[in-house]
Amino acid sequence: MESTRAPHERPETLTEGRQGQQTGARPTSPLAVPPSFGAGEQVESVVSPKGRFRIHFSRVGLNAVPAGDADGSGVPDAVEVVGRAYERVADFYVSLGFVLPGSDAAVADNGGDGLFDVYLVDFAGVADGAFRLDDCETESGLRCVGHMLQENDFAGYDYPSYETAVDILASHEFFHAVQSAYRTGMGGVVTEGTAVWASERFDASLEDLEHFSASYLSRTDSSLVQDPTGPAASFSYGASLFFQYLGERVGDAAILRLWEESVTSPEARWPVVVDRLLGRDWSLSFDAAFTEFSTWNLSTGARANASQGYARGGGYVGLKPMAKTLPYQEEGVRLTTASARYFEVPGGSERVWARYVPRDVANSSQQHLLVAAVTDTAVLRVTRVDGPGTLSANVTASDASRVIIAVVDGRHEGTGRYGTLCLSGETSGAPCVEVTPEPEPEPEPEVPETPDDDDSGCAAAPGALGWAALVLVGVGRRRRS
């Protein structure tokens, strides 16, 4: 996982940072690439309190750890902090039911024994930690072992304390090692997303998930099930919100079973595995879960309410819908798989109407329309309509400062789909409902006259399609408020 993270400062620059599930020589090897120990650097190691980890460090040189030894044990306090943190993290993941990485005794360069190795090295500010693979039982990447690289002193990083930095890195990076004890090659969204989820479960006060929430909530139009590339790589970390939703909605078992079943279904993509286990164990589907997740995201930031969604949603940044004015119509609204497009219009109207007409009605299943009346600090009410077909919904908005409209695609596979979205505050719903035009006057026998213009109500939205034509497509749907 390449995820630099000067915390609370640069959530969008993760291609510089934490590095996970890479391979390469260990930092004590002459063949290692930086970060690594120098040729003349004396490297020591100690075993963690419960005997599961070996921590490698140096006292002098580029990679030197802080020298303080307040307890007089002869081992720098910074090294002891690391050992204790990894043991606490391992105990916690075992308590959730996860298996821990196996022994690396069979690896040629194994740090001296079969214990899990953590190397404290200087990342020079461009990263803060890395899990690297050593070997796997099968070529398909099942049941792998590896080792950890972690920043030696966090000098110049924006963590509030050395201890906090160690806890975040240990909980996040070691969960990559746990993942690899099941399967590798699952993709960045599920590996980074569940690793951030794991840190949040280990200690919510670390606020790693809160920090990365903007990386998803500002890009909800991106597909949750497709790994991003380039500058948008932080989206994978923000995707932790979906796994947080699953954990709060059905329990930690959902994340555990995802990794367990990835072993029995080594060719399956992670959303397929989620869809299968949700249907079998909780009478849900990926589509239903993603749509509810998109509804929970309304109650984030200042509008957070634990009864409407996340327990700690007030710590998330909140949605940033596209601001529009009424009436509004857009003919090329694109939805990709597992995505949501949020729009926002002023409240105060008796009602706000929304209508979404899919371009391809025959291929419009698993599309949904949400219309929410909100204030700056609360979600007052939400109307939801489910496809297939044309989706129409309205909400009382006289007491709302804003109305948020979301078009949601709950599929986990397929290609992008398009449709027309129309928003209106007119009591009649125009131009979002069919308005019967007035009859054209009969022409005088001798002096033919030009018929009156169509009065469908669409003139209020430049370039709008006539809704009288649009309503002829199917409207099969289920409505829930």
mmCIF file of C-alpha atoms in Angstrom, residues 196-408:
data_model
loop_
_atom_site.group_PDB
_atom_site.id
_atom_site.type_symbol
_atom_site.label_atom_id
_atom_site.label_comp_id
_atom_site.label_asym_id
_atom_site.label_seq_id
_atom_site.Cartn_x
_atom_site.Cartn_y
_atom_site.Cartn_z
ATOM 1 C CA VAL A 196 -8.591 1.774 7.876
ATOM 2 C CA TRP A 197 -11.738 0.100 9.265
ATOM 3 C CA ALA A 198 -9.498 -2.139 11.388
ATOM 4 C CA SER A 199 -7.666 0.861 12.873
ATOM 5 C CA GLU A 200 -11.000 2.454 13.710
ATOM 6 C CA ARG A 201 -12.187 -0.716 15.440
ATOM 7 C CA PHE A 202 -8.912 -1.084 17.326
ATOM 8 C CA ASP A 203 -9.071 2.453 18.711
ATOM 9 C CA ALA A 204 -11.647 4.928 17.419
ATOM 10 C CA SER A 205 -9.808 7.795 19.104
ATOM 11 C CA LEU A 206 -7.027 7.437 16.493
ATOM 12 C CA GLU A 207 -9.503 9.002 14.010
ATOM 13 C CA ASP A 208 -7.816 7.528 10.954
ATOM 14 C CA LEU A 209 -11.181 6.800 9.331
ATOM 15 C CA GLU A 210 -12.396 10.299 10.140
ATOM 16 C CA HIS A 211 -9.283 11.700 8.497
ATOM 17 C CA PHE A 212 -9.850 9.771 5.272
ATOM 18 C CA SER A 213 -13.645 10.246 5.099
ATOM 19 C CA ALA A 214 -13.278 13.218 2.741
ATOM 20 C CA SER A 215 -11.491 10.990 0.239
ATOM 21 C CA TYR A 216 -14.749 9.116 -0.333
ATOM 22 C CA LEU A 217 -17.445 11.665 0.488
ATOM 23 C CA SER A 218 -15.981 14.135 -2.022
ATOM 24 C CA ARG A 219 -15.935 11.459 -4.765
ATOM 25 C CA THR A 220 -19.127 9.483 -4.355
ATOM 26 C CA ASP A 221 -19.585 9.569 -8.142
ATOM 27 C CA SER A 222 -16.558 7.253 -8.440
ATOM 28 C CA SER A 223 -17.187 3.512 -8.438
ATOM 29 C CA LEU A 224 -16.663 1.876 -5.066
ATOM 30 C CA VAL A 225 -15.837 -1.424 -6.766
ATOM 31 C CA GLN A 226 -13.163 -0.167 -9.169
ATOM 32 C CA ASP A 227 -9.681 0.625 -7.893
ATOM 33 C CA PRO A 228 -8.648 4.228 -8.584
ATOM 34 C CA THR A 229 -5.306 5.207 -10.063
ATOM 35 C CA GLY A 230 -3.035 8.216 -9.824
ATOM 36 C CA PRO A 231 -3.859 11.168 -7.553
ATOM 37 C CA ALA A 232 -7.235 9.661 -6.648
ATOM 38 C CA ALA A 233 -5.611 6.691 -4.873
ATOM 39 C CA SER A 234 -6.727 8.097 -1.505
ATOM 40 C CA PHE A 235 -10.266 7.089 -2.524
ATOM 41 C CA SER A 236 -9.343 3.524 -1.499
ATOM 42 C CA TYR A 237 -8.696 4.733 2.049
ATOM 43 C CA GLY A 238 -11.922 6.717 2.117
ATOM 44 C CA ALA A 239 -13.757 3.555 1.014
ATOM 45 C CA SER A 240 -13.333 2.464 4.626
ATOM 46 C CA LEU A 241 -16.678 4.218 5.175
ATOM 47 C CA PHE A 242 -18.461 1.395 3.334
ATOM 48 C CA PHE A 243 -16.843 -1.247 5.527
ATOM 49 C CA GLN A 244 -17.597 0.865 8.601
ATOM 50 C CA TYR A 245 -21.223 0.924 7.451
ATOM 51 C CA LEU A 246 -21.231 -2.871 7.076
ATOM 52 C CA GLY A 247 -19.710 -3.332 10.512
ATOM 53 C CA GLU A 248 -22.233 -1.051 12.178
ATOM 54 C CA ARG A 249 -25.149 -2.394 10.152
ATOM 55 C CA VAL A 250 -24.633 -6.159 10.535
ATOM 56 C CA GLY A 251 -21.568 -6.542 12.774
ATOM 57 C CA ASP A 252 -17.833 -7.158 12.547
ATOM 58 C CA ALA A 253 -18.573 -10.656 11.230
ATOM 59 C CA ALA A 254 -19.250 -9.156 7.802
ATOM 60 C CA ILE A 255 -15.611 -8.075 7.432
ATOM 61 C CA LEU A 256 -14.292 -11.308 8.943
ATOM 62 C CA ARG A 257 -16.393 -13.453 6.602
ATOM 63 C CA LEU A 258 -15.360 -11.355 3.620
ATOM 64 C CA TRP A 259 -11.741 -12.364 4.192
ATOM 65 C CA GLU A 260 -12.580 -15.942 5.151
ATOM 66 C CA GLU A 261 -14.679 -16.479 2.032
ATOM 67 C CA SER A 262 -12.071 -14.868 -0.188
ATOM 68 C CA VAL A 263 -10.056 -18.037 0.441
ATOM 69 C CA THR A 264 -12.827 -20.403 -0.623
ATOM 70 C CA SER A 265 -13.632 -18.212 -3.646
ATOM 71 C CA PRO A 266 -10.127 -17.199 -4.826
ATOM 72 C CA GLU A 267 -11.329 -16.017 -8.233
ATOM 73 C CA ALA A 268 -14.235 -13.912 -6.968
ATOM 74 C CA ARG A 269 -14.081 -10.121 -6.790
ATOM 75 C CA TRP A 270 -14.663 -8.725 -3.317
ATOM 76 C CA PRO A 271 -18.119 -7.178 -4.028
ATOM 77 C CA VAL A 272 -19.305 -10.554 -5.330
ATOM 78 C CA VAL A 273 -18.191 -12.132 -2.063
ATOM 79 C CA VAL A 274 -19.967 -9.377 -0.093
ATOM 80 C CA ASP A 275 -23.157 -9.800 -2.127
ATOM 81 C CA ARG A 276 -23.131 -13.544 -1.493
ATOM 82 C CA LEU A 277 -22.519 -13.386 2.253
ATOM 83 C CA LEU A 278 -25.010 -10.559 2.803
ATOM 84 C CA GLY A 279 -27.711 -12.555 1.039
ATOM 85 C CA ARG A 280 -26.927 -15.759 2.871
ATOM 86 C CA ASP A 281 -26.417 -14.442 6.393
ATOM 87 C CA TRP A 282 -28.395 -11.195 6.612
ATOM 88 C CA SER A 283 -31.061 -11.299 3.877
ATOM 89 C CA LEU A 284 -29.458 -8.298 2.193
ATOM 90 C CA SER A 285 -27.770 -7.712 -1.146
ATOM 91 C CA PHE A 286 -24.889 -5.533 -2.256
ATOM 92 C CA ASP A 287 -27.428 -3.296 -4.008
ATOM 93 C CA ALA A 288 -29.562 -2.881 -0.885
ATOM 94 C CA ALA A 289 -26.516 -2.300 1.311
ATOM 95 C CA PHE A 290 -24.935 0.253 -1.013
ATOM 96 C CA THR A 291 -28.199 2.198 -1.309
ATOM 97 C CA GLU A 292 -28.634 2.298 2.455
ATOM 98 C CA PHE A 293 -24.965 3.285 2.792
ATOM 99 C CA SER A 294 -25.638 6.189 0.414
ATOM 100 C CA THR A 295 -28.531 7.220 2.671
ATOM 101 C CA TRP A 296 -26.358 7.033 5.792
ATOM 102 C CA ASN A 297 -23.897 9.386 4.102
ATOM 103 C CA LEU A 298 -26.519 12.132 4.252
ATOM 104 C CA SER A 299 -26.126 12.085 8.062
ATOM 105 C CA THR A 300 -22.456 12.996 8.264
ATOM 106 C CA GLY A 301 -20.593 16.068 9.435
ATOM 107 C CA ALA A 302 -22.828 18.697 11.029
ATOM 108 C CA ARG A 303 -25.948 16.688 10.091
ATOM 109 C CA ALA A 304 -24.786 13.549 11.892
ATOM 110 C CA ASN A 305 -27.384 11.672 13.911
ATOM 111 C CA ALA A 306 -26.572 8.204 15.233
ATOM 112 C CA SER A 307 -30.216 7.155 14.867
ATOM 113 C CA GLN A 308 -29.976 7.836 11.115
ATOM 114 C CA GLY A 309 -26.588 6.315 10.397
ATOM 115 C CA TYR A 310 -23.056 6.170 11.739
ATOM 116 C CA ALA A 311 -22.341 6.207 15.464
ATOM 117 C CA ARG A 312 -19.488 8.679 14.918
ATOM 118 C CA GLY A 313 -20.690 10.422 11.769
ATOM 119 C CA GLY A 314 -20.092 13.828 13.317
ATOM 120 C CA GLY A 315 -16.384 13.246 12.873
ATOM 121 C CA TYR A 316 -16.712 12.731 9.118
ATOM 122 C CA VAL A 317 -16.379 15.682 6.782
ATOM 123 C CA GLY A 318 -19.925 15.629 5.394
ATOM 124 C CA LEU A 319 -21.118 15.452 1.802
ATOM 125 C CA LYS A 320 -20.371 18.152 -0.747
ATOM 126 C CA PRO A 321 -23.350 17.940 -3.157
ATOM 127 C CA MET A 322 -23.374 19.847 -6.445
ATOM 128 C CA ALA A 323 -25.263 23.098 -5.812
ATOM 129 C CA LYS A 324 -28.084 23.854 -8.276
ATOM 130 C CA THR A 325 -31.013 26.263 -8.457
ATOM 131 C CA LEU A 326 -34.628 25.427 -9.239
ATOM 132 C CA PRO A 327 -35.813 24.479 -11.731
ATOM 133 C CA TYR A 328 -32.933 22.369 -12.996
ATOM 134 C CA GLN A 329 -32.575 19.739 -15.666
ATOM 135 C CA GLU A 330 -29.530 17.724 -16.759
ATOM 136 C CA GLU A 331 -29.793 15.248 -19.598
ATOM 137 C CA GLY A 332 -26.423 13.508 -19.292
ATOM 138 C CA VAL A 333 -26.256 12.350 -15.673
ATOM 139 C CA ARG A 334 -23.816 9.432 -15.670
ATOM 140 C CA LEU A 335 -23.865 6.704 -13.044
ATOM 141 C CA THR A 336 -21.133 4.122 -12.817
ATOM 142 C CA THR A 337 -21.348 0.923 -10.789
ATOM 143 C CA ALA A 338 -21.673 1.351 -7.018
ATOM 144 C CA SER A 339 -21.778 5.135 -7.112
ATOM 145 C CA ALA A 340 -24.010 8.028 -6.088
ATOM 146 C CA ARG A 341 -24.475 11.518 -7.536
ATOM 147 C CA TYR A 342 -25.619 14.108 -4.980
ATOM 148 C CA PHE A 343 -27.245 17.425 -5.937
ATOM 149 C CA GLU A 344 -28.421 20.228 -3.664
ATOM 150 C CA VAL A 345 -31.093 22.892 -4.166
ATOM 151 C CA PRO A 346 -32.488 25.569 -1.811
ATOM 152 C CA GLY A 347 -35.326 24.574 0.487
ATOM 153 C CA GLY A 348 -38.304 26.661 1.522
ATOM 154 C CA SER A 349 -40.623 25.417 -1.203
ATOM 155 C CA GLU A 350 -43.801 23.620 -0.247
ATOM 156 C CA ARG A 351 -42.351 20.618 -2.033
ATOM 157 C CA VAL A 352 -39.318 19.777 -4.129
ATOM 158 C CA TRP A 353 -39.847 17.286 -6.910
ATOM 159 C CA ALA A 354 -37.234 15.105 -8.532
ATOM 160 C CA ARG A 355 -37.519 12.860 -11.540
ATOM 161 C CA TYR A 356 -34.836 10.615 -13.055
ATOM 162 C CA VAL A 357 -35.492 9.077 -16.460
ATOM 163 C CA PRO A 358 -32.963 6.386 -17.459
ATOM 164 C CA ARG A 359 -31.802 6.534 -21.030
ATOM 165 C CA ASP A 360 -32.066 2.737 -21.324
ATOM 166 C CA VAL A 361 -35.198 1.727 -19.446
ATOM 167 C CA ALA A 362 -34.673 -1.985 -20.144
ATOM 168 C CA ASN A 363 -31.341 -1.763 -18.344
ATOM 169 C CA SER A 364 -32.360 0.362 -15.366
ATOM 170 C CA SER A 365 -32.579 -2.090 -12.479
ATOM 171 C CA GLN A 366 -30.739 -1.330 -9.231
ATOM 172 C CA GLN A 367 -31.085 2.423 -9.675
ATOM 173 C CA HIS A 368 -32.521 4.529 -6.870
ATOM 174 C CA LEU A 369 -33.594 8.104 -6.171
ATOM 175 C CA LEU A 370 -33.274 9.778 -2.768
ATOM 176 C CA VAL A 371 -34.815 13.171 -1.956
ATOM 177 C CA ALA A 372 -33.919 14.554 1.476
ATOM 178 C CA ALA A 373 -35.123 17.698 3.241
ATOM 179 C CA VAL A 374 -32.282 18.975 5.425
ATOM 180 C CA THR A 375 -31.107 21.893 7.517
ATOM 181 C CA ASP A 376 -27.513 22.809 8.269
ATOM 182 C CA THR A 377 -27.577 20.488 11.272
ATOM 183 C CA ALA A 378 -30.165 17.795 10.576
ATOM 184 C CA VAL A 379 -31.705 15.458 8.023
ATOM 185 C CA LEU A 380 -35.432 16.071 8.449
ATOM 186 C CA ARG A 381 -36.881 13.431 6.151
ATOM 187 C CA VAL A 382 -35.903 11.270 3.198
ATOM 188 C CA THR A 383 -38.063 9.903 0.393
ATOM 189 C CA ARG A 384 -36.642 6.964 -1.533
ATOM 190 C CA VAL A 385 -37.830 5.415 -4.796
ATOM 191 C CA ASP A 386 -36.351 2.237 -6.299
ATOM 192 C CA GLY A 387 -36.082 1.256 -9.942
ATOM 193 C CA PRO A 388 -36.317 -0.100 -12.534
ATOM 194 C CA GLY A 389 -37.938 2.506 -14.755
ATOM 195 C CA THR A 390 -38.519 6.202 -14.356
ATOM 196 C CA LEU A 391 -38.012 7.377 -10.776
ATOM 197 C CA SER A 392 -40.160 10.201 -9.366
ATOM 198 C CA ALA A 393 -40.126 11.448 -5.780
ATOM 199 C CA ASN A 394 -40.888 14.573 -3.790
ATOM 200 C CA VAL A 395 -40.394 15.802 -0.268
ATOM 201 C CA THR A 396 -41.965 18.517 1.870
ATOM 202 C CA ALA A 397 -39.369 21.286 2.018
ATOM 203 C CA SER A 398 -41.075 24.288 3.642
ATOM 204 C CA ASP A 399 -39.063 23.793 6.851
ATOM 205 C CA ALA A 400 -35.842 22.805 5.078
ATOM 206 C CA SER A 401 -32.940 25.094 4.286
ATOM 207 C CA ARG A 402 -31.825 22.734 1.528
ATOM 208 C CA VAL A 403 -32.929 19.636 -0.321
ATOM 209 C CA ILE A 404 -30.380 16.997 -1.288
ATOM 210 C CA ILE A 405 -31.155 14.727 -4.208
ATOM 211 C CA ALA A 406 -29.138 11.560 -4.850
ATOM 212 C CA VAL A 407 -29.237 9.226 -7.835
ATOM 213 C CA VAL A 408 -27.716 5.897 -6.798
#
